[in-house]
Amino acid sequence: MNNKNECVNIKKGKVWLVGAGPGEMSLITLKGRDVLADADVVVYDALVRGGMMSLLPEGAELIYVGKRAGNHTMKQDEINALLLEKALEGKKVVRLKGGDPFLFGRGGEELELLVKNGIDFEIVPGVTSAFAAPAYAGIPVTHRDYCRGVSVITGHRKSNGCLDVNFKALAETGNTLVFLMGMSTKEIIVNGLLEAGMAGDTPAAIVEKGTTSSQRVLTTDLVHLVEIAEANHAEAPAVIVIGHTAGLAERLKWRDSLPLNGVRAVVTRPKELSSGLASMLRKKGAEVIEVPVIGIEPIPDNDRLRDAISLLKEGGYKWIVLTSPSGVRVFFDELMKTADVRALAGCRIAAIGKGTETELAKRGLLADMIPSKFDGRTLGAELSRLLEPGDRILIPRASIGNKALNEELSKVNDIIIDDIATYDTVYRAAEWFDAAKELADPETFALFTSASGVRGFVNAYPDMDHSMVKAICIGAMTASEAEKHGMKVWVSEEAMLTSLADRLMQASKELSDNEG
Ligand code: SAH
């Protein structure tokens, strides 16, 4: 019946040319995020920050085509051919580019070959660095009192080595001038504008790595621009802004007042748990990279679990014990294949702690008991007081479950414990995340919310020097695990994400004070 549609789908894939935005990850558009979440293949280059990769679905193929030390950039026609090849395989291909894909992004060129071969495509515009980098520096690119427009100009030389910019025409517009790719030609730009009659004291600014945690803003005037850039070792990627509006940066700067401005946080929690922490840190001004080093893999064709669910439906269990949010998710995914929450009607529920409780609440269930301390031994000891001879207990949980829970429960006579492994915890490195390089950065911290998170990180990145990791940890257990691996540790005693943010702020301040 669906044959016709299926044929069409199988035949060809599609390409989305997507703007990733200027740097800070949350500046991608909603549409860009949706398209990424659905991608089979993502082809990206150097301007795309690593944080973006957490938006990809698991298993998506990642292809880097940018420049990296020692490697040459993939040639443009090779990139075009790659997009075509993947689309012809029937894949959903995202070509992810920094800023807006059509602004100095060669987006147009990449589409030509697709058009020729009848491949469908869509364009998802992005927030361009030409406007966003100035905005994050407090520079409005137009202002009614100072200019009638803005010009965005490339500072990239043509293949014949010339810059080929009509400086006279530009100077006459009175527009704010925004130069991209202008760091290696800044001298030609400045001289060109001065010769064209622009005043030497025209305000100017360089915004380096705009919108990222490493953003730097240098304000000066036209005649001093080169000198200031060199004295401060300003580097690409940077935009150069010239015009009266550049002079507003001092008054309109806003980013410095965010408490975590300039801080980069690597969040290592499993994907399902990291977004709350990540968005809280972003609101405080940090750049966040989500690198889930721990993944959850449900055990496939789990006969023991299926049998247990049948018994549950017959009222065979007095208690079900849930020991992690992932445990709740995996259990209910299996349950819902053959039943719904009413299967639990006659059964009491024990949850190990807040996260587990929250996950249950999403399914309309309240826990009947939560231990006074959130660990396996306390849970076992306190639950065993509520048990009666003959009770049968279901514990669906990780294959590496905590033994203390069972030890405590086994002290009660004449009960049956069905401890069933429902998922494996796997450690994996994100291929796009160069941990050793990223964590060497003085403003980059790793955040750990559990000892298993620390172990996950160390297992995922075994070859790096862990002593260079600056670790912000929740709780003494997490901290002592991090110390065991030689990490530099700041610990937040309270198991609250906001206190983790406070500790991060303190750590970053301590380090920058030391430097100063
Ligand atoms: N399509 C991109 C521009 C690509 S050209 C966009 O719309 O932003 C590359 C140039 O963009 C760099 O040389 C630099 O001038 C500028 N650029 C990109 N990201 C930047 C950033 N985060 N801060 C400042 N300039 C940036």
XYZ file of C-alpha atoms and ligand atoms in Angstrom:
542
model
C 0.000 0.000 0.000
C 2.814 2.349 0.899
C 5.064 1.133 -1.838
C 4.987 4.332 -3.760
C 6.136 6.447 -0.835
C 8.732 3.977 0.254
C 10.302 3.983 -3.200
C 10.633 7.740 -3.105
C 12.159 7.649 0.375
C 14.633 4.951 -0.390
C 15.870 6.605 -3.542
C 17.380 9.794 -2.239
C 18.318 11.554 0.922
C 18.246 15.244 1.539
C 20.676 17.947 2.587
C 20.082 20.719 5.101
C 22.512 23.608 4.986
C 22.397 24.841 8.563
C 23.847 27.904 10.270
C 25.310 26.912 13.640
C 25.392 30.504 14.885
C 28.451 32.474 15.968
C 29.850 30.345 18.797
C 27.762 30.112 21.910
C 25.771 26.987 21.374
C 22.346 28.285 22.351
C 22.486 30.815 19.518
C 21.574 28.116 16.993
C 17.980 28.513 15.775
C 15.160 26.239 16.930
C 14.880 24.900 13.413
C 18.601 24.227 13.274
C 18.358 22.286 16.513
C 15.429 20.213 15.250
C 17.177 19.385 11.997
C 20.348 18.339 13.851
C 18.366 16.105 16.191
C 17.171 14.159 13.172
C 20.437 13.920 11.211
C 22.092 10.741 9.932
C 25.279 12.513 8.882
C 26.728 15.850 9.987
C 29.477 17.513 7.984
C 31.055 20.377 9.932
C 34.090 22.614 10.015
C 36.360 24.489 12.379
C 34.036 27.327 13.370
C 31.456 24.944 14.807
C 32.052 24.690 18.553
C 32.103 21.271 20.155
C 29.157 22.021 22.426
C 26.896 21.762 19.425
C 27.580 18.060 19.064
C 25.462 17.226 22.080
C 22.459 18.111 19.902
C 23.114 15.167 17.604
C 21.276 11.900 17.942
C 23.256 8.923 19.099
C 24.863 7.075 16.223
C 24.918 9.998 13.779
C 27.990 9.980 11.563
C 30.239 12.988 12.140
C 32.554 14.198 9.419
C 35.025 16.986 10.083
C 36.115 18.854 6.970
C 37.879 21.810 8.541
C 41.435 22.689 9.231
C 43.225 21.083 12.137
C 46.885 21.190 13.065
C 48.803 19.135 10.535
C 45.759 18.406 8.389
C 44.685 20.236 5.317
C 41.197 21.475 4.827
C 39.123 19.259 2.598
C 38.906 20.969 -0.779
C 35.633 22.610 -1.673
C 34.837 20.243 -4.534
C 35.571 17.269 -2.264
C 33.069 18.618 0.263
C 30.490 19.112 -2.478
C 31.045 15.550 -3.652
C 30.796 14.216 -0.094
C 27.400 15.869 0.447
C 26.155 14.377 -2.816
C 27.501 10.925 -2.015
C 25.833 10.809 1.407
C 22.534 12.116 0.026
C 22.597 9.451 -2.688
C 22.966 6.835 0.041
C 19.545 7.991 1.224
C 20.859 9.802 4.298
C 19.598 12.918 6.029
C 22.672 15.072 5.727
C 23.291 18.244 7.715
C 25.978 20.574 6.465
C 26.699 22.621 9.564
C 28.509 25.918 9.172
C 29.542 28.667 11.566
C 27.305 31.741 11.675
C 25.007 32.020 8.683
C 25.711 29.553 5.863
C 25.299 32.125 3.096
C 27.438 34.872 4.584
C 30.983 34.184 3.412
C 30.174 30.535 3.925
C 30.377 29.196 0.374
C 26.904 27.814 0.981
C 25.860 28.668 -2.549
C 28.700 26.669 -4.060
C 27.868 23.581 -2.030
C 24.332 23.545 -3.359
C 25.205 23.654 -7.073
C 26.143 20.000 -7.356
C 23.043 18.989 -5.413
C 20.795 20.948 -7.761
C 22.485 19.339 -10.749
C 21.762 15.904 -9.334
C 18.212 16.621 -8.296
C 18.881 16.289 -4.557
C 16.378 18.037 -2.292
C 17.761 20.566 0.131
C 16.734 23.210 2.644
C 18.540 26.234 4.016
C 18.394 26.999 7.721
C 19.795 30.511 8.228
C 21.946 31.195 11.254
C 22.876 34.087 13.511
C 25.925 35.568 11.851
C 29.074 36.535 13.734
C 29.021 39.798 11.761
C 26.194 41.022 13.994
C 26.330 38.694 17.000
C 29.990 39.266 17.932
C 29.471 43.062 18.044
C 26.195 42.564 19.953
C 27.954 40.465 22.602
C 30.496 43.268 22.911
C 27.784 45.909 23.396
C 28.127 47.334 19.865
C 24.874 47.979 18.000
C 25.803 47.761 14.315
C 23.400 50.577 13.454
C 22.303 53.572 15.495
C 20.037 56.367 14.318
C 22.365 59.057 15.612
C 25.478 57.784 13.910
C 24.837 55.868 10.700
C 22.310 54.889 8.090
C 23.431 51.335 7.630
C 26.030 48.656 8.070
C 28.367 47.071 5.551
C 29.777 43.597 5.995
C 32.989 43.110 4.073
C 35.410 40.241 3.636
C 39.058 40.885 4.421
C 40.061 37.702 2.624
C 42.423 38.199 -0.312
C 41.364 37.011 -3.729
C 43.368 34.199 -5.321
C 45.551 36.811 -7.048
C 46.621 38.079 -3.613
C 44.673 41.367 -3.811
C 42.113 42.499 -1.293
C 40.139 44.350 -3.946
C 37.910 46.461 -1.718
C 36.641 49.882 -2.791
C 37.640 51.750 0.378
C 36.610 55.114 -0.984
C 33.063 53.948 -1.654
C 32.911 52.330 1.775
C 34.165 55.403 3.588
C 31.583 57.541 1.800
C 28.614 55.474 3.003
C 29.151 56.535 6.598
C 28.028 53.002 7.494
C 29.353 50.949 10.358
C 31.926 48.700 8.689
C 32.219 45.107 9.839
C 35.160 43.177 8.417
C 35.226 39.396 8.605
C 38.370 37.375 7.918
C 40.289 40.614 8.285
C 42.919 39.789 10.863
C 45.699 39.040 8.408
C 44.855 42.026 6.213
C 44.083 44.572 8.925
C 46.940 46.815 7.902
C 45.693 47.051 4.314
C 42.173 47.739 5.615
C 43.254 50.514 7.970
C 45.522 52.177 5.402
C 42.868 51.880 2.723
C 40.288 53.646 4.885
C 42.706 56.362 6.033
C 43.711 57.050 2.450
C 40.051 57.200 1.508
C 39.689 60.072 3.963
C 38.261 58.375 7.045
C 39.307 60.159 10.246
C 42.043 58.472 12.256
C 40.071 58.865 15.472
C 37.050 56.982 14.152
C 36.193 54.440 16.882
C 37.121 50.852 16.136
C 36.881 47.510 17.915
C 38.080 43.972 17.512
C 35.836 41.245 18.849
C 37.770 38.016 19.114
C 35.983 34.647 19.516
C 32.743 36.552 19.961
C 29.940 34.963 22.038
C 32.199 32.148 23.274
C 33.632 31.948 26.786
C 36.954 33.162 25.363
C 35.470 36.332 23.898
C 37.809 39.311 24.033
C 36.941 42.870 23.059
C 39.621 45.408 22.180
C 38.426 48.967 21.684
C 40.551 51.599 20.005
C 40.400 53.947 17.027
C 41.199 53.476 13.382
C 44.734 54.765 13.485
C 45.726 52.596 16.461
C 43.901 49.437 15.433
C 46.890 47.495 14.111
C 49.102 48.432 17.024
C 46.473 47.425 19.608
C 45.769 44.149 17.818
C 49.431 43.223 17.741
C 50.162 44.283 21.296
C 47.328 42.045 22.487
C 48.081 39.177 20.098
C 44.558 39.299 18.703
C 43.785 36.296 16.549
C 41.146 34.933 14.215
C 38.286 34.327 14.382
C 37.573 37.964 15.023
C 35.463 40.710 13.534
C 36.756 44.234 13.094
C 34.174 46.957 13.603
C 34.887 50.478 12.419
C 32.579 53.454 12.883
C 31.002 55.554 15.624
C 28.926 52.660 16.924
C 32.144 50.850 17.886
C 32.642 53.614 20.444
C 29.498 52.521 22.320
C 31.077 49.268 23.521
C 32.389 50.750 26.755
C 28.954 52.048 27.750
C 26.789 49.194 26.494
C 28.938 46.223 27.443
C 26.879 43.729 29.363
C 28.513 40.343 29.312
C 31.133 41.020 31.970
C 28.432 41.332 34.602
C 27.249 37.726 34.214
C 28.622 35.696 37.137
C 30.098 32.890 35.029
C 31.274 35.002 32.104
C 34.488 33.597 30.640
C 34.057 30.191 32.254
C 33.725 27.001 30.258
C 32.135 24.017 31.907
C 32.323 20.467 30.662
C 29.291 18.602 31.952
C 29.868 14.875 32.073
C 26.491 13.570 33.225
C 24.495 11.159 31.108
C 22.600 12.980 28.391
C 19.172 12.522 29.992
C 20.354 14.284 33.155
C 22.629 17.002 31.887
C 20.263 19.518 30.330
C 18.988 21.076 33.584
C 22.510 21.693 34.834
C 23.686 22.912 31.435
C 20.911 25.441 31.017
C 21.328 26.777 34.557
C 25.048 27.374 33.922
C 24.364 28.996 30.558
C 21.933 31.414 32.164
C 24.754 32.490 34.456
C 26.955 33.201 31.449
C 29.114 30.074 31.194
C 29.805 28.273 27.955
C 28.755 24.674 28.474
C 29.917 21.596 26.617
C 27.929 18.483 27.306
C 30.112 15.403 27.037
C 28.125 12.492 28.375
C 30.798 9.940 29.217
C 28.322 7.500 30.648
C 25.668 5.937 28.505
C 22.811 3.636 29.382
C 22.242 0.551 27.265
C 19.111 -1.457 28.082
C 19.747 -5.181 28.038
C 18.058 -6.492 24.890
C 15.554 -9.376 24.937
C 15.547 -9.401 28.699
C 13.571 -12.583 29.519
C 14.024 -12.250 33.266
C 12.564 -8.757 33.189
C 9.655 -9.884 31.009
C 8.879 -12.739 33.409
C 9.046 -10.348 36.340
C 6.605 -8.000 34.655
C 4.176 -10.907 34.105
C 4.427 -11.758 37.784
C 3.932 -8.115 38.691
C 0.714 -8.028 36.670
C -0.533 -11.023 38.633
C 0.134 -9.204 41.896
C 3.217 -11.277 42.723
C 5.340 -8.466 44.183
C 4.924 -6.627 47.466
C 7.625 -4.041 46.661
C 9.437 -2.673 43.651
C 12.728 -0.924 44.422
C 14.071 1.686 42.004
C 17.621 2.876 42.442
C 18.203 5.429 39.666
C 16.338 7.621 37.183
C 17.698 5.484 34.337
C 16.419 2.390 36.141
C 12.934 3.924 36.172
C 13.071 4.790 32.485
C 14.289 1.387 31.347
C 11.783 -0.458 33.535
C 8.790 1.528 32.317
C 9.857 1.279 28.678
C 9.663 -2.497 29.035
C 6.480 -2.441 31.122
C 4.663 -0.281 28.597
C 5.205 -2.891 25.885
C 2.605 -5.132 27.491
C 0.849 -3.132 30.201
C 0.580 0.272 31.855
C 1.144 1.701 35.330
C -1.932 -0.103 36.691
C 0.247 -3.219 36.749
C 1.785 -1.647 39.863
C -1.557 -1.201 41.600
C -0.977 -3.714 44.376
C 2.714 -3.055 44.736
C 4.533 -0.598 46.979
C 7.350 1.536 45.592
C 10.723 2.359 47.163
C 12.943 4.988 45.518
C 16.544 5.669 46.433
C 16.455 9.450 46.148
C 15.168 12.660 44.639
C 16.111 12.048 40.997
C 14.434 8.654 41.023
C 11.378 10.119 42.730
C 11.108 12.822 40.069
C 11.305 10.260 37.302
C 8.498 8.281 38.960
C 6.406 11.422 39.394
C 6.533 12.000 35.637
C 4.605 8.748 35.350
C 2.036 9.749 37.954
C 3.550 7.660 40.725
C 4.647 8.597 44.240
C 7.185 6.555 46.164
C 5.943 4.859 49.349
C 9.350 5.065 50.932
C 12.553 7.036 50.456
C 15.506 6.367 52.749
C 16.736 9.031 55.167
C 20.123 8.901 53.397
C 20.275 8.377 49.652
C 22.459 5.292 49.443
C 21.989 1.573 48.868
C 22.803 0.449 52.416
C 20.403 2.872 54.084
C 17.702 2.013 51.583
C 18.181 -1.708 52.299
C 18.234 -1.244 56.088
C 15.190 1.014 56.250
C 13.172 -1.011 53.757
C 13.889 -4.265 55.564
C 12.034 -2.920 58.608
C 8.899 -2.666 56.503
C 9.085 -6.216 55.122
C 7.110 -9.239 56.236
C 7.906 -12.917 55.805
C 6.884 -14.178 52.391
C 7.239 -10.777 50.680
C 8.651 -10.827 47.188
C 10.661 -7.814 46.004
C 11.537 -6.713 42.504
C 14.756 -4.715 41.987
C 15.156 -3.822 38.297
C 18.475 -1.975 38.038
C 21.944 -1.562 36.541
C 24.012 -4.673 35.969
C 26.652 -3.218 38.280
C 24.149 -2.642 41.094
C 25.175 -1.706 44.628
C 25.712 -4.848 46.745
C 24.965 -3.251 50.108
C 21.281 -3.018 49.224
C 21.007 -6.795 48.864
C 23.129 -7.476 51.930
C 20.748 -5.493 54.079
C 17.605 -6.969 52.554
C 18.929 -10.541 52.855
C 19.050 -10.142 56.626
C 15.268 -10.469 56.647
C 14.132 -14.089 56.816
C 11.904 -15.723 54.295
C 11.679 -13.095 51.587
C 12.362 -13.453 47.873
C 14.516 -10.893 46.082
C 14.387 -10.686 42.292
C 17.414 -8.537 41.534
C 17.236 -8.138 37.775
C 19.825 -6.382 35.628
C 17.970 -4.163 33.168
C 20.746 -2.043 31.706
C 24.490 -1.818 31.304
C 26.429 1.331 32.053
C 28.898 2.021 29.274
C 31.750 4.497 29.196
C 32.549 6.184 25.962
C 34.608 9.056 24.686
C 32.955 11.581 22.407
C 34.961 11.439 19.196
C 34.625 15.189 18.636
C 35.885 16.103 22.115
C 39.636 16.395 22.523
C 39.641 16.126 26.316
C 43.370 16.633 26.845
C 43.425 19.806 24.770
C 40.142 21.266 25.986
C 40.787 20.695 29.686
C 44.261 22.184 29.514
C 42.551 25.529 28.954
C 42.781 27.570 32.192
C 39.110 28.597 32.078
C 37.725 25.123 31.396
C 36.390 23.066 34.289
C 34.928 19.567 34.410
C 31.784 19.105 36.500
C 31.088 15.838 38.267
C 27.915 14.978 40.117
C 28.805 11.414 41.110
C 31.807 9.187 41.723
C 30.672 7.017 38.834
C 30.779 10.130 36.650
C 34.455 10.599 37.552
C 35.157 6.931 36.833
C 33.244 7.261 33.576
C 35.384 10.202 32.536
C 38.642 8.481 33.425
C 37.564 5.339 31.566
C 36.446 7.290 28.542
C 39.714 9.265 28.374
C 42.296 6.877 29.821
C 45.353 8.248 28.017
C 45.332 11.846 29.128
C 47.030 13.324 32.176
C 44.102 13.479 34.618
C 46.004 15.688 37.028
C 45.376 18.651 34.755
C 41.609 18.330 35.164
C 40.041 21.055 37.280
C 37.109 19.214 38.799
C 34.059 20.750 40.440
C 32.389 17.973 42.409
C 29.162 17.440 44.295
C 29.705 15.550 47.541
C 32.665 14.046 49.359
C 32.490 10.676 47.542
C 32.709 12.338 44.149
C 35.541 14.563 45.320
C 37.575 11.703 46.756
C 37.217 9.736 43.511
C 38.463 12.798 41.577
C 41.377 13.226 43.989
C 42.293 9.587 43.516
C 43.035 10.405 39.906
C 45.086 13.437 40.847
C 42.545 16.020 39.715
C 42.464 19.483 41.250
C 39.213 19.463 43.177
C 36.660 21.974 44.422
C 33.838 20.353 46.318
C 30.304 21.455 46.959
C 28.942 19.753 50.063
C 25.335 20.447 49.270
C 23.817 18.133 46.706
C 22.353 21.033 44.805
C 23.126 22.197 41.342
C 23.116 25.864 42.358
C 25.839 25.236 44.899
C 27.825 23.530 42.152
C 27.554 26.766 40.168
C 28.756 28.767 43.183
C 31.762 26.507 43.556
C 32.534 26.916 39.852
C 32.421 30.676 40.232
C 34.728 30.521 43.225
C 37.214 28.232 41.455
C 37.398 30.434 38.404
C 37.905 33.514 40.568
C 40.642 31.822 42.601
C 42.521 30.858 39.469
C 42.261 34.258 37.825
C 43.303 35.991 41.080
C 46.336 33.725 41.208
C 47.231 34.618 37.669
C 46.791 38.334 38.312
N 29.389 32.361 7.901
C 30.105 32.933 9.006
C 31.365 33.652 8.560
C 32.374 32.765 7.931
S 33.836 33.603 7.495
C 29.187 33.843 9.798
O 28.093 34.177 9.340
O 29.556 34.223 10.916
C 34.839 33.379 8.913
C 34.988 34.670 9.670
O 33.853 34.909 10.449
C 36.125 34.710 10.639
O 37.362 34.978 10.001
C 35.715 35.844 11.543
O 35.959 37.077 10.937
C 34.230 35.645 11.590
N 33.837 34.900 12.784
C 33.270 33.696 12.840
N 32.991 33.357 14.116
C 33.378 34.381 14.880
C 33.342 34.661 16.269
N 32.858 33.778 17.147
N 33.830 35.843 16.705
C 34.313 36.741 15.848
N 34.384 36.536 14.523
C 33.909 35.381 14.040
